Amino acid sequence: MLEVRKVAKAFDGFQAVAGVSLAVPRGQIAAIIGPNGAGKTTLFNLITGHLRPDAGAVLLDGRDITGLPPHDVCRLGMGRSFQRINIFPRLTVFQNVQAGFISHRGRGLDLFSRVGQLYREETEALLESLGLLDRSGEVSGFLSHGAQKQLELGIALASEPRLLLLDEPTAGMSAAETRETIQLISRIAAERGLTLLFTEHDMEVVFSIAQKITVLHQGRVIAEGAPAEVRNDPEVRRVYLGERR
Ligand SMILES: Nc1ncnc2c1ncn2[C@@H]1O[C@H](COP(=O)(O)OP(=O)(O)OP(=O)(O)O)[C@@H](O)[C@H]1O
Ligand SMILES: [Mg+2]
């Protein structure tokens, strides 16, 4: 479903992503791990069109999407969430997810319906499946950090993606929130037949749900494979898990 071919990106001569290739088949749950500054977020930005690669290509369903702007990439079925929370803090929970539907499907031709009613059913159904329905009237900026991350997931899902990229979906969460969020993501991915690519620092999360793990270090892939293989890879243990030689 997703193929990344030798993408590279430098910032002022600093090579943040140095020729990364990877493939995610349809239906897979894949993780990208690596220490701080490894290039994970930059790689996501190259995949989603938020950054243009200096070299290389990104293919979605075999179609070359390199250099397409983010909204076009999103329209083709790729959704994402951000490492830093990216919601409208003054809007309610309902309005945030509804805005996701409106931006994805448009206002339609029904110019006389009240904006508040647009995609009400879809929005409520999605909030329900996220466990946020009883909070739909709350102002988003006042939600807990964990609830805001879940809301962000809702906004990403409102664009009805087939491939979803999540950049540290449990960052800053308590252990309980993390567990809950991971269950939520796994359930939603299964229900919707989503293909998932996520980055994560919490190794328990990674090893519990990822089917394939790609390890980045200094902008390069240093290991890739099933969780058990990656866990035992000596190079990974050295650079990432902090083991000494
Ligand atoms: N816009 C930018 N301008 C300059 N340097 C950048 C920019 N974005 C990222 N970098 C640098 O590129 C490198 C990779 O950053 P990136 O955010 O992709 O890492 P990461 O793997 O997501 O790290 P973390 O685990 O901390 O989120 C870092 O050294 C970072 O400082
Ligand atoms: Mg990052």
Coordinates of C-alpha atoms and ligand atoms in Angstrom, one line a residue:
M1 CA 0.0 0.0 0.0
L2 CA 2.8 2.4 0.9
E3 CA 6.2 2.3 -0.7
V4 CA 9.0 4.7 0.2
R5 CA 12.0 4.6 -2.1
K6 CA 15.3 6.1 -0.9
V7 CA 13.8 9.3 0.3
A8 CA 16.3 11.9 1.6
K9 CA 16.0 15.3 3.3
A10 CA 18.6 17.7 4.5
F11 CA 18.1 20.8 6.6
D12 CA 20.9 23.4 6.0
G13 CA 23.3 20.6 5.1
F14 CA 22.3 18.4 8.0
Q15 CA 21.1 15.1 6.6
A16 CA 17.9 14.3 8.7
V17 CA 16.7 11.5 6.5
A18 CA 19.5 9.8 4.4
G19 CA 17.9 7.5 1.8
V20 CA 15.2 5.6 3.6
S21 CA 13.3 2.8 1.9
L22 CA 10.4 0.9 3.4
A23 CA 7.2 -0.8 2.3
V24 CA 4.0 -1.3 4.2
P25 CA 1.6 -3.9 2.8
R26 CA -2.2 -3.4 3.1
G27 CA -3.6 -4.3 6.5
Q28 CA -0.2 -4.3 8.3
I29 CA 0.5 -2.6 11.6
A30 CA 4.1 -1.2 11.2
A31 CA 6.2 0.8 13.6
I32 CA 9.1 3.1 13.1
I33 CA 11.4 3.4 16.1
G34 CA 14.7 5.1 16.8
P35 CA 16.2 7.5 19.3
N36 CA 15.4 11.2 19.5
G37 CA 16.4 12.9 16.3
A38 CA 16.6 9.7 14.3
G39 CA 14.5 11.3 11.6
K40 CA 11.1 9.6 12.3
T41 CA 8.9 12.8 12.2
T42 CA 10.8 14.1 9.2
L43 CA 10.2 10.8 7.4
F44 CA 6.5 11.1 8.2
N45 CA 6.5 14.6 6.9
L46 CA 8.1 13.4 3.6
I47 CA 5.5 10.6 3.3
T48 CA 2.5 12.9 4.0
G49 CA 3.6 15.8 1.8
H50 CA 4.3 18.2 4.6
L51 CA 7.9 18.2 3.4
R52 CA 9.2 17.6 -0.1
P53 CA 12.1 15.1 -0.3
D54 CA 15.4 16.2 -1.8
A55 CA 15.5 12.8 -3.5
G56 CA 13.5 9.6 -3.6
A57 CA 9.9 8.7 -4.1
V58 CA 6.7 7.9 -2.2
L59 CA 4.1 5.6 -3.7
L60 CA 0.6 5.0 -2.4
D61 CA -1.1 2.0 -4.0
G62 CA 1.6 2.1 -6.7
R63 CA 0.8 5.7 -7.5
D64 CA 3.7 8.2 -7.3
I65 CA 2.6 10.9 -4.8
T66 CA 6.0 12.5 -4.3
G67 CA 5.7 16.2 -3.9
L68 CA 1.9 16.3 -3.7
P69 CA 0.6 18.7 -1.1
P70 CA -0.8 17.2 2.2
H71 CA -4.5 17.8 1.4
D72 CA -4.1 15.9 -1.9
V73 CA -2.3 13.1 -0.1
C74 CA -5.0 13.0 2.5
R75 CA -7.7 12.9 -0.2
L76 CA -6.0 9.8 -1.7
G77 CA -6.6 8.0 1.6
M78 CA -3.6 8.8 3.9
G79 CA -4.5 10.3 7.3
R80 CA -2.1 11.3 10.0
S81 CA -1.8 12.6 13.6
F82 CA 1.0 14.8 14.9
Q83 CA 3.6 14.4 17.6
R84 CA 2.5 17.8 19.0
I85 CA -1.2 18.0 19.6
N86 CA -2.9 19.6 16.6
I87 CA -6.6 20.4 17.4
F88 CA -8.7 23.6 17.5
P89 CA -8.5 24.3 21.2
R90 CA -11.4 26.7 21.3
L91 CA -13.8 24.5 19.4
T92 CA -15.8 21.7 21.1
V93 CA -14.9 18.1 20.8
F94 CA -17.8 17.7 18.4
Q95 CA -16.8 20.6 16.2
N96 CA -13.2 19.4 15.9
V97 CA -14.3 16.0 14.5
Q98 CA -17.1 17.6 12.5
A99 CA -14.5 20.0 10.9
G100 CA -12.6 16.9 9.9
F101 CA -15.6 15.6 8.0
I102 CA -16.4 18.9 6.4
S103 CA -12.8 19.4 5.2
H104 CA -12.7 15.9 3.8
R105 CA -16.2 15.6 2.3
G106 CA -16.9 19.3 1.7
R107 CA -20.0 21.3 2.7
G108 CA -22.0 19.7 -0.2
L109 CA -24.7 21.5 -2.1
D110 CA -27.0 21.9 0.8
L111 CA -26.3 25.6 1.4
F112 CA -29.4 26.0 3.6
S113 CA -28.7 23.4 6.2
R114 CA -27.2 24.8 9.4
V115 CA -23.5 24.2 9.8
G116 CA -24.0 22.7 13.2
Q117 CA -26.0 19.8 11.7
L118 CA -23.5 18.9 9.0
Y119 CA -22.3 15.3 9.4
R120 CA -23.8 15.1 12.8
E121 CA -24.5 11.4 12.6
E122 CA -21.0 10.5 11.3
T123 CA -19.4 12.7 13.9
E124 CA -21.4 11.2 16.7
A125 CA -20.7 7.7 15.6
L126 CA -17.0 8.4 15.4
L127 CA -17.0 10.0 18.8
E128 CA -18.9 7.1 20.2
S129 CA -16.3 4.6 18.9
L130 CA -13.5 6.7 20.5
G131 CA -15.4 6.9 23.8
L132 CA -15.7 10.6 23.6
L133 CA -19.4 11.0 22.8
D134 CA -20.3 12.1 26.3
R135 CA -17.7 14.9 26.1
S136 CA -18.8 16.2 22.7
G137 CA -19.9 19.6 24.1
E138 CA -16.7 20.2 25.9
V139 CA -14.2 22.8 24.8
S140 CA -11.2 20.8 23.4
G141 CA -8.5 22.9 25.0
F142 CA -9.7 22.0 28.4
L143 CA -9.5 18.2 27.9
S144 CA -6.7 16.2 29.5
H145 CA -3.6 15.7 27.4
G146 CA -4.7 12.0 26.9
A147 CA -8.2 13.0 25.7
Q148 CA -6.7 15.6 23.3
K149 CA -4.5 12.9 21.8
Q150 CA -7.6 10.7 21.3
L151 CA -9.5 13.6 19.8
E152 CA -6.7 14.1 17.4
L153 CA -7.0 10.5 16.4
G154 CA -10.7 11.2 15.8
I155 CA -9.9 14.2 13.5
A156 CA -7.5 12.0 11.5
L157 CA -10.2 9.3 11.2
A158 CA -12.8 11.8 10.0
S159 CA -10.8 12.0 6.7
E160 CA -11.7 8.3 6.3
P161 CA -8.1 7.2 5.7
R162 CA -7.1 3.7 4.5
L163 CA -3.6 4.3 5.6
L164 CA -3.1 6.0 8.9
L165 CA 0.2 7.5 10.2
L166 CA 0.4 8.2 13.9
D167 CA 3.4 10.1 15.2
E168 CA 3.8 9.1 18.9
P169 CA 0.1 8.5 19.6
T170 CA 0.8 7.9 23.3
A171 CA 3.4 10.7 23.9
G172 CA 3.0 12.2 27.3
M173 CA 0.3 9.8 28.4
S174 CA 0.1 8.0 31.7
A175 CA 0.5 4.3 31.7
A176 CA -3.2 3.7 32.0
E177 CA -4.0 6.2 29.2
T178 CA -1.3 4.5 27.0
R179 CA -2.9 1.1 27.5
E180 CA -6.3 2.4 26.8
T181 CA -5.2 4.3 23.7
I182 CA -3.4 1.3 22.3
Q183 CA -6.5 -0.9 22.7
L184 CA -8.5 1.8 21.0
I185 CA -6.1 2.1 18.1
S186 CA -5.9 -1.7 17.6
R187 CA -9.7 -2.0 17.7
I188 CA -10.3 0.8 15.3
A189 CA -7.6 -0.4 12.9
A190 CA -9.3 -3.9 12.9
E191 CA -12.8 -2.5 12.6
R192 CA -11.9 -0.3 9.7
G193 CA -9.4 -2.5 8.0
L194 CA -6.8 0.2 8.4
T195 CA -3.1 0.0 7.5
L196 CA -1.1 1.6 10.2
L197 CA 2.3 3.1 10.4
F198 CA 3.3 4.6 13.7
T199 CA 6.3 5.9 15.7
E200 CA 6.6 5.3 19.4
H201 CA 9.1 5.6 22.2
D202 CA 7.2 3.2 24.5
M203 CA 8.7 -0.2 23.7
E204 CA 5.9 -2.1 25.4
V205 CA 3.5 -0.5 23.0
V206 CA 5.6 -1.2 20.0
F207 CA 6.2 -4.8 20.8
S208 CA 2.6 -5.4 21.7
I209 CA 1.0 -4.3 18.5
A210 CA 3.5 -3.9 15.7
Q211 CA 3.8 -6.7 13.1
K212 CA 6.9 -5.1 11.6
I213 CA 9.4 -2.7 13.1
T214 CA 11.8 -0.5 11.2
V215 CA 14.6 1.0 13.2
L216 CA 16.0 4.4 12.2
H217 CA 19.2 5.8 13.4
Q218 CA 20.8 9.1 12.2
G219 CA 18.4 9.1 9.2
R220 CA 19.1 5.6 8.1
V221 CA 17.4 2.2 8.5
I222 CA 19.6 0.1 10.6
A223 CA 17.3 -2.9 11.1
E224 CA 13.9 -4.1 10.0
G225 CA 11.8 -7.1 10.7
A226 CA 9.4 -8.9 13.0
P227 CA 9.5 -7.7 16.6
A228 CA 11.5 -10.7 17.8
E229 CA 14.2 -10.2 15.2
V230 CA 14.5 -6.5 15.9
R231 CA 14.6 -7.0 19.6
N232 CA 17.6 -9.3 19.3
D233 CA 19.4 -7.4 16.7
P234 CA 22.8 -6.5 18.2
E235 CA 23.1 -3.2 16.3
V236 CA 19.7 -2.1 17.6
R237 CA 20.5 -3.1 21.1
R238 CA 23.7 -1.0 20.9
V239 CA 22.4 2.2 19.4
Y240 CA 18.9 2.2 20.5
L241 CA 18.4 0.2 23.6
G242 CA 21.6 1.7 25.0
E243 CA 23.6 -1.5 25.5
R244 CA 27.3 -1.3 25.5
R245 CA 29.4 -3.4 23.2
Ligands
LIG1 N1 12.7 22.0 10.2 C1 13.9 21.6 10.6 N2 15.0 22.4 10.5 C2 16.2 22.0 10.9 N3 16.4 20.8 11.4 C3 15.4 19.9 11.6 C4 14.1 20.3 11.2 N4 13.2 19.3 11.5 C5 14.0 18.3 12.0 N5 15.3 18.7 12.1 C6 16.4 17.9 12.6 O1 16.4 16.7 12.0 C7 16.7 15.6 12.9 C8 15.6 14.6 12.9 O2 14.4 15.2 13.5 P1 13.1 14.4 13.7 O3 12.1 15.4 14.3 O4 12.7 13.9 12.4 O5 13.5 13.3 14.7 P2 12.6 12.2 15.4 O6 13.1 10.9 15.1 O7 11.1 12.5 15.1 O8 12.9 12.6 16.9 P3 11.9 12.5 18.2 O9 12.0 11.1 18.7 O10 12.5 13.4 19.2 O11 10.5 13.0 17.8 C9 16.9 16.3 14.2 O12 18.3 16.4 14.4 C10 16.2 17.6 14.1 O13 16.9 18.6 14.9
MG2 MG 9.5 13.0 16.2

